[in-house]
Coordinates of N, CA, C and O in Angstrom, one line a residue:
X1460 N 5.4 1.7 26.5 CA 5.4 1.0 25.3 C 5.6 -0.6 24.9 O 5.5 -1.1 25.8
X1461 N 4.6 -1.1 24.0 CA 4.1 -2.4 24.1 C 5.4 -3.2 23.4 O 5.1 -4.3 23.4
X1462 N 6.2 -2.6 22.6 CA 7.5 -3.4 22.0 C 8.5 -3.2 23.5 O 9.0 -1.8 23.2
X1463 N 9.5 -3.8 23.7 CA 10.8 -3.6 24.3 C 12.1 -3.4 23.4 O 11.6 -4.0 22.0
X1464 N 12.6 -2.8 23.8 CA 14.0 -2.3 22.2 C 14.3 -3.9 22.3 O 15.1 -4.9 22.9
X1465 N 14.6 -3.7 20.7 CA 15.2 -5.3 20.5 C 15.7 -5.3 19.0 O 14.9 -4.1 18.1
X1466 N 16.7 -5.4 18.3 CA 17.1 -5.7 16.9 C 15.8 -5.4 16.0 O 16.0 -4.9 14.9
X1467 N 15.1 -6.9 16.0 CA 14.3 -7.2 15.0 C 13.1 -8.0 15.5 O 13.6 -9.2 16.1
X1468 N 11.6 -7.4 15.6 CA 10.8 -8.8 15.7 C 10.1 -9.3 14.6 O 10.1 -7.9 13.7
X1469 N 9.4 -10.3 14.2 CA 9.1 -10.6 13.1 C 8.0 -10.6 13.4 O 7.2 -11.3 14.0
X1470 N 7.2 -9.5 12.6 CA 5.8 -9.8 12.9 C 5.0 -9.8 11.8 O 5.5 -9.6 10.3
X1471 N 3.8 -10.0 11.4 CA 2.4 -10.1 10.5 C 1.6 -8.9 11.0 O 1.1 -8.4 11.4
X1472 N 1.0 -8.5 9.5 CA 0.1 -7.4 9.4 C -0.8 -7.5 8.2 O -0.4 -8.3 7.5
X1473 N -1.7 -6.9 8.6 CA -2.8 -7.3 7.9 C -3.6 -5.7 7.3 O -3.7 -5.0 8.5
X1474 N -4.0 -5.3 6.5 CA -4.6 -4.1 5.8 C -5.7 -4.3 5.8 O -5.8 -4.9 4.4
X1475 N -6.9 -3.7 5.9 CA -7.9 -3.8 5.3 C -8.5 -2.0 5.2 O -9.1 -1.8 6.0
X1476 N -8.8 -2.1 3.6 CA -9.2 -0.8 3.6 C -10.9 -0.3 3.7 O -11.5 -1.6 3.6
X1477 N -11.2 0.9 4.0 CA -12.4 1.1 3.9 C -13.0 2.1 3.5 O -14.3 2.1 3.3
X1478 N -11.9 3.0 2.9 CA -12.6 4.1 2.0 C -11.2 4.2 0.7 O -10.2 4.0 0.7
X1479 N -11.9 4.3 -0.3 CA -11.0 4.6 -1.7 C -11.3 5.9 -1.9 O -12.4 6.1 -2.4
X1480 N -10.2 6.8 -2.5 CA -10.6 7.9 -3.1 C -9.9 8.4 -4.0 O -8.7 8.3 -4.1
X1481 N -10.2 9.4 -4.8 CA -9.6 9.8 -6.4 C -9.0 11.3 -6.1 O -10.4 11.9 -6.4
X1482 N -8.2 11.8 -6.7 CA -8.2 13.2 -6.6 C -8.2 13.6 -8.1 O -7.9 13.0 -9.1
X1483 N -9.2 14.5 -7.9 CA -9.9 15.0 -9.3 C -9.9 16.4 -9.5 O -10.1 16.8 -8.1
X1484 N -9.9 16.6 -10.8 CA -10.2 18.5 -10.6 C -11.3 18.7 -10.2 O -12.4 18.1 -10.2
X1485 N -11.5 20.3 -9.5 CA -12.7 20.8 -8.9 C -14.0 21.0 -9.8 O -13.6 21.4 -11.3
X1486 N -14.8 21.0 -9.9 CA -16.2 20.8 -10.4 C -16.3 22.5 -10.7 O -16.8 23.2 -11.9
X1487 N -15.5 23.2 -10.0 CA -15.6 25.1 -10.1 C -14.4 25.5 -10.9 O -13.4 24.7 -10.7
X1488 N -14.8 26.6 -11.5 CA -13.4 27.2 -12.1 C -12.3 27.5 -11.6 O -11.3 26.6 -11.6
X1489 N -12.0 28.0 -10.0 CA -11.1 28.3 -9.5 C -10.9 27.3 -8.4 O -10.1 27.8 -8.0
X1490 N -11.9 26.1 -8.4 CA -11.5 24.8 -7.4 C -10.2 24.8 -7.6 O -9.6 24.3 -8.3
X1491 N -9.4 24.0 -6.2 CA -8.1 23.1 -6.3 C -9.1 21.6 -6.6 O -10.2 21.5 -6.4
X1492 N -7.8 20.7 -6.8 CA -8.4 19.4 -7.1 C -8.5 18.9 -5.9 O -7.6 19.4 -4.6
X1493 N -9.1 17.8 -5.5 CA -10.1 17.4 -4.4 C -9.9 16.1 -4.6 O -9.9 15.4 -5.6
X1494 N -9.7 15.1 -3.3 CA -10.3 13.9 -3.2 C -11.9 13.6 -3.4 O -12.4 13.8 -2.6
X1495 N -12.2 12.9 -4.2 CA -13.6 12.3 -4.3 C -14.3 11.0 -4.2 O -13.2 10.2 -4.2
X1496 N -15.3 10.8 -3.4 CA -15.9 9.4 -2.8 C -15.5 8.5 -3.9 O -15.8 9.2 -5.3
X1497 N -15.5 7.4 -4.1 CA -15.4 6.5 -5.7 C -16.9 5.2 -4.9 O -17.0 5.3 -3.8
X1498 N -16.9 4.2 -6.2 CA -17.7 3.3 -6.3 C -16.8 2.1 -6.3 O -16.2 2.2 -7.5
X1499 N -16.8 1.2 -5.3 CA -15.7 -0.1 -5.3 C -16.5 -1.1 -6.4 O -17.9 -1.4 -5.9
X1500 N -15.6 -1.2 -7.3 CA -16.2 -2.3 -8.4 C -15.6 -3.7 -8.0 O -15.9 -4.5 -9.0
X1501 N -14.2 -3.9 -7.3 CA -13.8 -5.0 -7.0 C -14.6 -6.0 -6.0 O -15.0 -5.3 -5.1
X1502 N -14.8 -6.9 -5.9 CA -15.2 -8.1 -4.9 C -14.5 -7.8 -3.9 O -13.0 -6.9 -4.0
X1503 N -14.9 -8.2 -2.8 CA -14.0 -8.0 -1.2 C -12.5 -9.0 -1.5 O -12.2 -9.8 -0.4
X1504 N -11.7 -8.7 -2.6 CA -10.2 -9.0 -2.6 C -9.3 -8.4 -2.5 O -8.2 -8.7 -3.1
X1505 N -9.5 -7.2 -1.9 CA -8.6 -6.2 -1.9 C -7.8 -5.9 -0.3 O -7.1 -5.5 -0.4
X1506 N -8.2 -6.9 0.4 CA -7.5 -6.8 1.8 C -5.9 -7.6 1.6 O -5.8 -8.5 0.9
X1507 N -4.7 -6.4 2.0 CA -3.5 -6.9 2.2 C -3.6 -7.6 3.6 O -4.0 -7.5 4.3
X1508 N -2.8 -8.9 3.5 CA -2.8 -9.9 4.7 C -1.5 -11.0 4.6 O -1.1 -11.2 3.4
X1509 N -1.6 -11.1 5.8 CA -0.2 -12.1 5.8 C 0.9 -11.4 5.9 O 2.1 -12.4 5.1
X1510 N 1.0 -10.3 5.6 CA 2.3 -9.5 5.1 C 3.2 -9.4 6.7 O 2.8 -9.4 7.5
X1511 N 4.5 -10.2 6.0 CA 5.5 -10.4 7.2 C 6.5 -9.4 7.2 O 7.0 -9.1 5.8
X1512 N 7.2 -8.9 8.3 CA 8.3 -8.1 8.4 C 9.1 -7.8 9.4 O 8.7 -8.8 10.3
X1513 N 10.1 -7.3 9.2 CA 10.7 -6.9 10.6 C 10.6 -5.8 11.3 O 10.4 -4.8 10.7
X1514 N 10.1 -5.9 12.6 CA 10.0 -4.3 13.3 C 11.5 -4.2 14.3 O 11.3 -5.0 15.5
X1515 N 12.4 -3.1 13.9 CA 13.2 -2.7 15.1 C 12.7 -1.6 15.9 O 12.1 -0.9 15.6
X1516 N 13.6 -2.1 17.2 CA 12.7 -0.6 18.4 C 14.4 -0.1 19.2 O 15.0 -1.1 19.6
X1517 N 14.4 1.0 18.8 CA 15.7 1.6 19.3 C 15.3 2.0 20.9 O 14.2 1.6 21.3
X1518 N 16.5 2.3 21.2 CA 16.6 2.9 23.1 C 15.5 3.9 23.2 O 15.4 4.0 24.1
X1519 N 15.1 4.7 22.6 CA 14.8 5.9 22.7 C 13.1 5.6 22.4 O 12.2 6.9 22.1
X1520 N 13.1 4.8 21.5 CA 11.4 4.3 21.4 C 11.0 4.0 19.8 O 9.9 4.2 19.4
X1521 N 12.1 5.0 19.1 CA 11.7 4.9 17.3 C 11.6 3.5 17.3 O 12.5 2.6 17.6
X1522 N 10.6 3.5 16.4 CA 10.4 1.9 15.4 C 10.7 1.7 13.9 O 10.5 3.1 13.5
X1523 N 11.2 0.9 13.8 CA 11.3 0.8 11.8 C 10.7 -0.3 11.5 O 11.1 -1.2 12.2
X1524 N 9.5 -0.3 10.8 CA 8.9 -1.4 10.3 C 9.6 -1.8 8.7 O 9.2 -0.6 7.6
X1525 N 10.0 -3.0 8.3 CA 10.4 -3.1 6.8 C 9.8 -4.1 6.4 O 9.7 -5.3 6.9
X1526 N 8.7 -4.2 5.3 CA 8.1 -5.1 4.7 C 8.7 -6.0 4.3 O 9.7 -5.5 3.4
X1527 N 8.7 -7.3 4.6 CA 9.6 -8.1 3.3 C 8.8 -9.2 2.6 O 9.4 -9.8 1.4
X1528 N 7.4 -9.7 3.1 CA 7.3 -10.4 1.9 C 5.4 -10.8 2.4 O 4.9 -10.0 3.3
X1529 N 4.6 -11.8 2.0 CA 2.9 -11.7 1.8 C 2.6 -11.6 1.0 O 2.7 -10.9 -0.2
X1530 N 1.1 -11.4 1.0 CA 0.4 -10.7 -0.2 C -0.1 -9.1 0.5 O -0.1 -8.7 0.8
X1531 N 1.6 -8.3 -0.5 CA 1.6 -7.3 -0.2 C 1.0 -6.3 -1.4 O 1.3 -4.8 -1.5
X1532 N 0.6 -6.8 -2.3 CA -0.6 -5.9 -3.5 C -1.7 -6.7 -3.8 O -1.8 -7.9 -4.2
X1533 N -2.5 -6.0 -4.5 CA -4.2 -6.5 -4.6 C -4.4 -5.2 -5.8 O -4.5 -4.2 -5.8
X1534 N -5.3 -5.9 -7.0 CA -5.8 -5.5 -8.3 C -6.9 -5.0 -7.6 O -7.7 -5.6 -7.4
X1535 N -7.4 -3.6 -7.9 CA -8.5 -3.0 -7.3 C -9.2 -1.9 -8.3 O -8.2 -1.4 -9.0
X1536 N -10.4 -1.7 -8.9 CA -10.8 -0.8 -9.5 C -11.9 0.0 -8.8 O -12.9 -0.7 -8.1
X1537 N -11.7 1.2 -9.3 CA -13.1 1.7 -8.1 C -13.5 2.9 -9.3 O -13.2 3.1 -10.5
X1538 N -14.9 3.3 -9.3 CA -15.5 4.6 -9.8 C -15.9 5.4 -9.7 O -16.6 5.6 -8.6
X1539 N -15.2 6.5 -10.7 CA -15.9 8.0 -10.2 C -17.2 8.2 -10.1 O -17.8 7.7 -11.0
X1540 N -17.8 9.4 -9.9 CA -18.9 9.6 -10.1 C -19.5 9.9 -11.3 O -20.7 9.8 -11.7
X1541 N -18.5 10.8 -12.1 CA -19.3 10.6 -13.6 C -18.8 9.0 -14.7 O -19.4 9.2 -15.4
X1542 N -19.0 7.9 -13.7 CA -18.7 6.4 -14.4 C -17.3 6.6 -14.9 O -17.2 4.7 -15.1
X1543 N -16.0 6.9 -15.1 CA -14.6 6.9 -15.1 C -14.7 5.5 -14.3 O -14.4 5.9 -13.2
X1544 N -13.7 4.4 -14.6 CA -13.3 3.4 -13.5 C -11.6 3.9 -13.2 O -11.1 3.7 -14.7
X1545 N -11.2 3.6 -12.7 CA -10.1 3.7 -12.1 C -9.3 2.8 -11.9 O -9.8 2.4 -10.4
X1546 N -8.3 1.9 -12.6 CA -8.0 0.6 -12.2 C -6.6 0.7 -11.3 O -5.8 2.0 -11.8
X1547 N -6.1 0.1 -10.2 CA -5.0 0.3 -9.6 C -4.3 -1.1 -8.8 O -5.3 -1.5 -8.4
X1548 N -3.0 -0.9 -8.5 CA -2.6 -2.0 -7.2 C -2.5 -1.3 -6.1 O -1.7 -0.2 -5.6
X1549 N -3.5 -1.7 -5.1 CA -3.2 -1.4 -3.6 C -2.4 -1.9 -2.7 O -2.1 -3.2 -2.8
X1550 N -0.9 -1.7 -2.8 CA 0.5 -1.9 -2.5 C 1.1 -1.3 -0.9 O 0.8 -0.3 -0.9
X1551 N 1.6 -2.2 -0.4 CA 2.6 -1.9 0.5 C 4.0 -2.6 -0.1 O 4.8 -2.5 1.3
X1552 N 4.4 -2.6 -1.2 CA 5.6 -3.6 -1.1 C 6.9 -2.6 -1.2 O 6.9 -1.6 -1.5
X1553 N 7.8 -3.5 -0.6 CA 8.8 -2.5 0.2 C 8.6 -1.7 0.9 O 9.5 -0.9 0.7
X1554 N 7.7 -1.6 1.8 CA 7.7 -0.2 2.7 C 8.7 -0.8 4.1 O 9.2 -1.7 4.4
X1555 N 8.9 0.5 4.1 CA 10.0 0.9 5.2 C 9.6 2.0 6.1 O 9.4 3.1 5.5
X1556 N 8.8 1.9 7.1 CA 7.9 2.8 7.9 C 8.4 3.2 9.3 O 9.2 2.3 9.8
X1557 N 9.0 4.5 9.3 CA 10.0 4.7 10.8 C 8.9 6.0 11.6 O 8.0 6.7 11.1
X1558 N 9.0 5.9 12.8 CA 7.8 6.8 13.5 C 8.0 6.5 15.4 O 9.8 5.5 15.8
X1559 N 7.4 6.3 16.2 CA 7.5 6.3 17.4 C 5.9 5.3 17.5 O 5.6 4.7 16.5
X1560 N 5.7 4.9 18.6 CA 4.5 4.0 19.0 C 3.3 4.5 18.9 O 2.0 3.7 18.7
X1561 N 3.4 5.8 18.5 CA 1.9 6.1 18.1 C 1.6 6.4 16.5 O 0.5 5.8 16.2
X1562 N 2.4 6.9 16.2 CA 2.5 7.0 14.4 C 4.1 6.5 13.8 O 5.0 7.2 14.6
X1563 N 3.7 5.9 12.6 CA 4.9 5.7 11.7 C 4.7 5.6 10.1 O 3.3 5.5 10.1
X1564 N 5.4 6.1 9.6 CA 5.1 5.9 8.0 C 6.3 6.1 7.3 O 7.5 6.3 7.5
X1565 N 5.9 5.7 6.0 CA 6.9 6.0 5.1 C 6.5 5.3 3.6 O 5.4 5.6 3.3
X1566 N 7.8 5.3 3.0 CA 7.4 5.0 1.2 C 7.3 3.5 1.0 O 8.0 2.9 1.6
X1567 N 6.8 3.2 -0.2 CA 6.9 1.8 -0.9 C 6.5 2.2 -2.1 O 6.6 2.9 -2.5
X1568 N 6.7 0.9 -2.6 CA 6.8 0.6 -4.2 C 5.4 0.3 -4.9 O 4.4 -0.4 -3.9
X1569 N 4.7 0.8 -6.1 CA 3.6 0.2 -6.6 C 4.4 -0.3 -8.1 O 4.1 0.6 -8.6
X1570 N 4.1 -1.7 -8.1 CA 4.8 -1.8 -9.1 C 3.4 -1.7 -10.6 O 2.2 -1.1 -10.1
X1571 N 3.5 -2.0 -11.3 CA 2.6 -1.4 -12.5 C 1.5 -2.8 -12.8 O 1.3 -3.7 -12.1
X1572 N 0.6 -1.7 -13.2 CA -1.0 -2.6 -12.9 C -0.5 -4.0 -13.9 O -1.2 -5.3 -13.7
X1573 N -0.2 -3.7 -14.8 CA -0.1 -4.8 -16.1 C 1.2 -5.2 -16.2 O 2.2 -4.2 -16.0
X1574 N 1.8 -6.7 -16.2 CA 3.0 -7.1 -16.4 C 3.8 -6.5 -17.9 O 3.2 -6.1 -18.3
X1575 N 4.9 -6.8 -18.1 CA 6.0 -6.5 -19.3 C 5.4 -7.2 -20.8 O 5.4 -7.1 -21.3
X1576 N 5.1 -8.5 -20.3 CA 4.5 -9.6 -21.2 C 2.8 -9.1 -21.9 O 2.2 -9.6 -22.7
X1577 N 2.3 -8.1 -21.0 CA 0.8 -7.8 -21.2 C 0.8 -7.3 -22.9 O 1.1 -6.3 -23.3
X1578 N -0.1 -7.5 -23.5 CA -0.5 -6.7 -24.8 C -1.9 -6.5 -24.7 O -2.7 -6.6 -24.4
X1579 N -1.8 -4.8 -25.4 CA -3.0 -4.0 -25.6 C -3.7 -4.8 -26.9 O -3.6 -5.6 -27.7
X1580 N -4.7 -4.2 -27.0 CA -5.5 -4.5 -28.1 C -5.0 -4.6 -29.5 O -5.1 -5.7 -30.7
X1581 N -4.1 -3.9 -30.1 CA -3.3 -3.7 -30.9 C -1.9 -5.0 -31.0 O -1.4 -4.5 -31.9
X1582 N -2.3 -5.6 -29.9 CA -1.1 -6.3 -29.9 C 0.6 -5.8 -29.4 O 1.7 -6.4 -30.1
X1583 N 0.6 -4.9 -28.9 CA 1.8 -3.9 -28.6 C 1.8 -4.5 -26.8 O 0.9 -4.4 -26.1
X1584 N 3.3 -4.7 -26.3 CA 3.6 -5.1 -25.3 C 4.7 -4.3 -25.0 O 5.7 -4.2 -25.8
X1585 N 5.3 -4.5 -23.7 CA 7.1 -4.0 -23.5 C 7.4 -4.6 -23.7 O 8.9 -4.1 -24.2
X1586 N 7.5 -6.0 -23.8 CA 8.4 -7.2 -23.5 C 8.2 -8.0 -25.0 O 9.4 -8.4 -25.6
X1587 N 7.1 -8.1 -25.4 CA 6.6 -9.1 -26.5 C 5.7 -8.5 -27.4 O 5.4 -6.8 -26.7
X1588 N 5.2 -8.9 -28.4 CA 4.3 -8.2 -29.3 C 5.0 -7.3 -30.2 O 6.1 -7.1 -30.3
X1589 N 4.1 -6.4 -31.0 CA 4.3 -5.6 -32.0 C 5.0 -4.4 -31.6 O 4.6 -3.7 -30.2
X1590 N 5.7 -3.7 -32.0 CA 6.4 -2.0 -31.4 C 5.4 -1.1 -31.9 O 5.3 0.2 -31.0
X1591 N 4.9 -1.6 -32.9 CA 3.7 -0.2 -33.0 C 2.4 -0.6 -33.7 O 2.5 -2.2 -33.8
X1592 N 1.5 -0.2 -34.1 CA -0.2 -0.8 -34.5 C 0.5 -1.2 -35.9 O 0.4 -0.3 -36.7
X1593 N -0.2 -2.1 -36.2 CA 0.3 -2.5 -37.6 C -0.8 -2.0 -38.3 O -0.4 -2.1 -39.4
X1594 N -2.0 -1.8 -37.9 CA -2.8 -1.2 -39.0 C -2.6 0.2 -39.4 O -3.5 0.8 -40.2
X1595 N -1.3 0.9 -38.6 CA -1.1 2.2 -39.2 C 0.5 2.3 -39.9 O 1.1 2.8 -39.2
X1596 N 1.1 1.6 -40.9 CA 2.5 1.7 -40.6 C 2.9 2.4 -41.5 O 3.7 2.8 -41.3
X1597 N 2.2 3.6 -42.0 CA 2.8 5.0 -42.6 C 2.8 6.0 -41.5 O 3.8 6.4 -41.6
X1598 N 2.3 6.0 -40.6 CA 1.7 7.0 -39.5 C 2.5 6.3 -38.1 O 2.1 6.9 -37.0
X1599 N 2.8 4.6 -38.3 CA 3.3 4.3 -36.6 C 3.8 4.7 -35.8 O 3.8 4.4 -34.7
X1600 N 5.4 5.3 -36.0 CA 6.1 6.1 -35.4 C 6.2 7.0 -35.1 O 6.5 8.4 -34.6
X1601 N 4.7 7.9 -35.7 CA 4.3 9.6 -35.2 C 4.3 9.9 -33.7 O 3.8 8.9 -33.4
X1602 N 4.8 11.1 -33.4 CA 4.9 11.4 -32.0 C 3.5 11.4 -31.7 O 3.6 10.7 -30.2
X1603 N 2.1 11.5 -32.0 CA 1.0 11.1 -31.2 C 0.8 9.8 -30.6 O 0.3 9.6 -29.9
X1604 N 1.5 8.7 -31.1 CA 1.1 7.6 -30.6 C 2.4 7.0 -30.1 O 2.4 6.0 -29.9
X1605 N 3.3 7.9 -29.9 CA 4.3 7.5 -29.1 C 4.6 6.9 -27.5 O 4.7 5.8 -27.0
X1606 N 3.1 7.7 -27.1 CA 3.0 6.7 -25.4 C 2.3 5.5 -25.8 O 2.5 4.6 -24.7
X1607 N 1.5 5.4 -26.7 CA 0.8 4.0 -26.9 C 1.7 2.8 -27.2 O 1.7 1.8 -26.7
X1608 N 3.0 3.9 -28.2 CA 3.9 2.6 -28.6 C 4.7 2.2 -27.9 O 5.1 1.0 -27.7
X1609 N 5.3 3.3 -27.0 CA 6.3 2.7 -26.2 C 5.7 2.2 -24.8 O 5.5 3.2 -24.4
X1610 N 5.7 1.0 -24.2 CA 5.1 0.4 -23.0 C 6.0 0.4 -21.9 O 7.4 0.3 -22.3
X1611 N 5.7 0.9 -20.6 CA 6.6 1.3 -19.5 C 5.5 0.3 -18.7 O 4.4 0.5 -17.9
X1612 N 6.7 -0.5 -17.5 CA 5.8 -0.9 -16.5 C 6.9 -0.7 -15.5 O 7.1 -1.3 -14.6
X1613 N 7.2 0.8 -15.4 CA 7.9 1.4 -14.1 C 7.3 1.0 -13.1 O 5.9 1.3 -12.8
X1614 N 8.0 0.6 -11.8 CA 7.4 1.0 -10.5 C 7.6 2.3 -10.0 O 8.6 3.2 -10.2
X1615 N 6.2 2.6 -9.1 CA 5.8 4.0 -9.0 C 6.0 3.9 -7.2 O 6.5 3.1 -6.6
X1616 N 6.0 5.0 -6.8 CA 6.2 5.1 -4.7 C 4.8 5.6 -4.6 O 4.1 6.6 -5.4
X1617 N 4.6 5.6 -3.5 CA 3.8 5.9 -2.7 C 3.7 6.3 -1.3 O 5.2 5.6 -1.0
X1618 N 2.9 6.7 -0.5 CA 3.5 6.4 1.1 C 2.1 6.2 1.7 O 1.1 6.6 1.5
X1619 N 2.5 6.0 3.0 CA 1.5 5.6 4.3 C 1.9 6.0 5.6 O 3.0 6.1 5.8
X1620 N 1.0 6.5 6.3 CA 0.9 6.5 7.5 C 0.3 5.9 8.5 O -1.1 5.4 8.0
X1621 N 0.6 5.2 9.7 CA -0.1 4.3 10.3 C -0.2 5.0 11.8 O 0.8 5.5 12.2
X1622 N -1.2 4.6 12.7 CA -1.6 5.3 13.6 C -2.2 4.2 14.5 O -3.0 3.7 13.9
X1623 N -1.3 4.1 15.7 CA -1.7 3.0 16.5 C -2.9 3.2 17.2 O -3.0 4.3 18.1
X1624 N -3.7 2.9 17.8 CA -5.3 2.8 18.1 C -5.2 2.0 19.6 O -5.2 2.6 20.8
X1625 N -4.9 0.8 19.5 CA -4.8 0.2 20.8 C -3.8 -1.1 20.6 O -3.5 -1.5 19.9
X1626 N -3.3 -1.8 22.0 CA -2.5 -2.6 21.8 C -3.4 -4.0 22.9 O -3.8 -3.4 24.0
X1627 N -3.3 -5.1 22.8 CA -3.8 -6.1 23.8 C -2.5 -6.6 24.2 O -2.1 -7.5 23.3
X1628 N -2.2 -6.6 25.3 CA -1.4 -7.5 26.0 C -1.3 -8.5 26.1 O -0.1 -9.4 26.0
X1629 N -2.3 -9.4 26.1 CA -2.9 -10.8 26.1 C -2.2 -11.1 24.5 O -1.5 -12.8 25.1
X1630 N -2.3 -10.9 23.6 CA -2.1 -11.5 22.5 C -1.3 -11.2 21.5 O -0.3 -11.6 20.9
X1631 N -0.7 -9.8 22.2 CA 0.3 -8.9 21.6 C -0.2 -8.3 20.2 O 0.7 -7.7 19.5
X1632 N -1.7 -8.1 20.2 CA -1.8 -7.6 18.6 C -1.9 -6.4 19.1 O -2.1 -5.5 20.1
X1633 N -1.5 -5.3 17.8 CA -1.9 -3.9 18.3 C -2.6 -3.5 16.7 O -2.9 -4.0 15.6
X1634 N -3.7 -2.6 16.7 CA -4.9 -2.2 15.9 C -4.7 -0.8 15.8 O -4.3 0.0 16.4
X1635 N -5.1 -0.3 14.8 CA -4.9 1.2 14.4 C -5.9 1.2 13.2 O -6.2 0.4 12.7
X1636 N -5.3 2.1 12.2 CA -6.0 2.8 11.1 C -4.5 3.5 10.5 O -3.3 3.4 10.6
X1637 N -5.0 3.1 9.1 CA -3.7 3.9 8.1 C -4.6 4.6 6.7 O -5.4 4.7 6.5
X1638 N -3.7 5.6 6.2 CA -3.8 6.1 5.4 C -3.0 6.3 4.6 O -1.7 6.5 4.6
X1639 N -3.0 6.0 3.1 CA -1.9 5.7 2.1 C -2.4 6.6 0.8 O -3.8 6.9 0.3
X1640 N -1.6 7.1 0.0 CA -1.4 7.8 -0.9 C -0.6 7.6 -2.2 O 0.4 6.9 -1.9
X1641 N -0.9 6.8 -3.2 CA -0.6 6.1 -4.4 C -0.7 6.5 -5.5 O -2.2 6.8 -5.7
X1642 N -0.2 6.1 -6.6 CA -0.4 6.3 -8.1 C -1.8 5.4 -8.4 O -1.5 4.5 -7.9
X1643 N -2.6 5.5 -9.6 CA -3.1 4.4 -10.3 C -2.8 4.2 -11.4 O -1.3 4.7 -11.4
X1644 N -2.9 3.1 -12.1 CA -2.5 2.8 -13.1 C -2.3 3.6 -14.2 O -3.0 4.6 -14.5
X1645 N -1.0 3.4 -15.2 CA -0.8 4.6 -16.1 C -1.2 3.9 -17.5 O -0.8 4.6 -18.4
X1646 N -1.9 2.6 -17.6 CA -2.2 2.1 -18.8 C -0.7 1.6 -19.7 O -0.8 2.0 -20.9
X1647 N 0.5 1.4 -18.8 CA 1.6 0.8 -19.3 C 2.3 2.2 -20.3 O 2.9 2.1 -21.0
X1648 N 2.1 3.5 -19.4 CA 3.0 4.7 -19.7 C 2.2 5.8 -20.7 O 2.1 6.7 -21.1
X1649 N 0.9 5.1 -20.7 CA -0.3 5.7 -22.0 C -1.0 7.0 -21.5 O -1.3 8.2 -22.2
X1650 N -0.8 7.0 -19.9 CA -1.8 7.9 -19.6 C -1.0 8.4 -18.4 O -0.6 7.8 -17.3
X1651 N -1.5 9.5 -17.8 CA -1.2 10.1 -16.5 C -1.5 9.3 -15.1 O -2.5 9.1 -15.3
X1652 N -1.1 9.3 -14.4 CA -1.8 8.5 -13.3 C -2.8 9.5 -12.3 O -2.1 10.6 -12.1
X1653 N -3.3 8.8 -11.4 CA -4.3 9.8 -10.8 C -3.5 9.3 -8.8 O -3.4 8.2 -9.1
X1654 N -4.0 10.4 -8.7 CA -3.7 9.8 -6.8 C -4.8 9.4 -6.2 O -5.7 9.7 -6.5
X1655 N -4.4 8.0 -5.5 CA -5.5 7.3 -4.9 C -5.6 7.5 -3.3 O -4.1 7.3 -2.7
X1656 N -6.2 8.1 -2.6 CA -6.1 7.9 -1.0 C -7.1 6.9 -0.4 O -8.2 7.0 -0.8
X1657 N -6.0 5.5 0.1 CA -6.8 4.8 0.9 C -6.6 5.1 2.3 O -5.5 5.2 2.8
X1658 N -8.0 4.7 3.0 CA -8.0 4.5 4.2 C -8.5 3.4 5.0 O -9.5 2.8 4.2
X1659 N -8.2 3.0 6.2 CA -8.5 1.7 6.7 C -8.1 1.3 8.2 O -7.5 2.3 8.7

């Protein structure tokens, strides 16, 4: 094992995705949902870098990595084959991953794509702005507009698995691959999130 037993190592992590897939309904009537390939619309600004955290190693070789700081989320937009664009925050915020020297994984937080002070085109926001669409005073509180009127910037959950491929004893660097599944943007609660599979 490349790390000796120790309460906590301070380490830095870099995650560079190579593939983004979105879970979509099958094109066939009886088909199940499946992850489909997408086209990346974001420039090359989606790598999570300088992520710092503590890695503890137990006596039996079990490891626990706890993410603490760094560039731990990035805004990304991908396009589905039909042309629909799916924005999301690629994140490993507050990741706690457990396992062994070959494979470890855990859950993390996915912050809202937009903050509480973001205003939609009708001036509605979670913390500021109008309570409802001003152009519809008589029907502004109708049930059909409830999802649009009541903004939510709730934190959602994702999960990731990391596989170790090699270790460089001279530099102390560990390299490997990861796969994470996390929700997409909800437009502040107005629509259901899609599942995004990110590998790298």
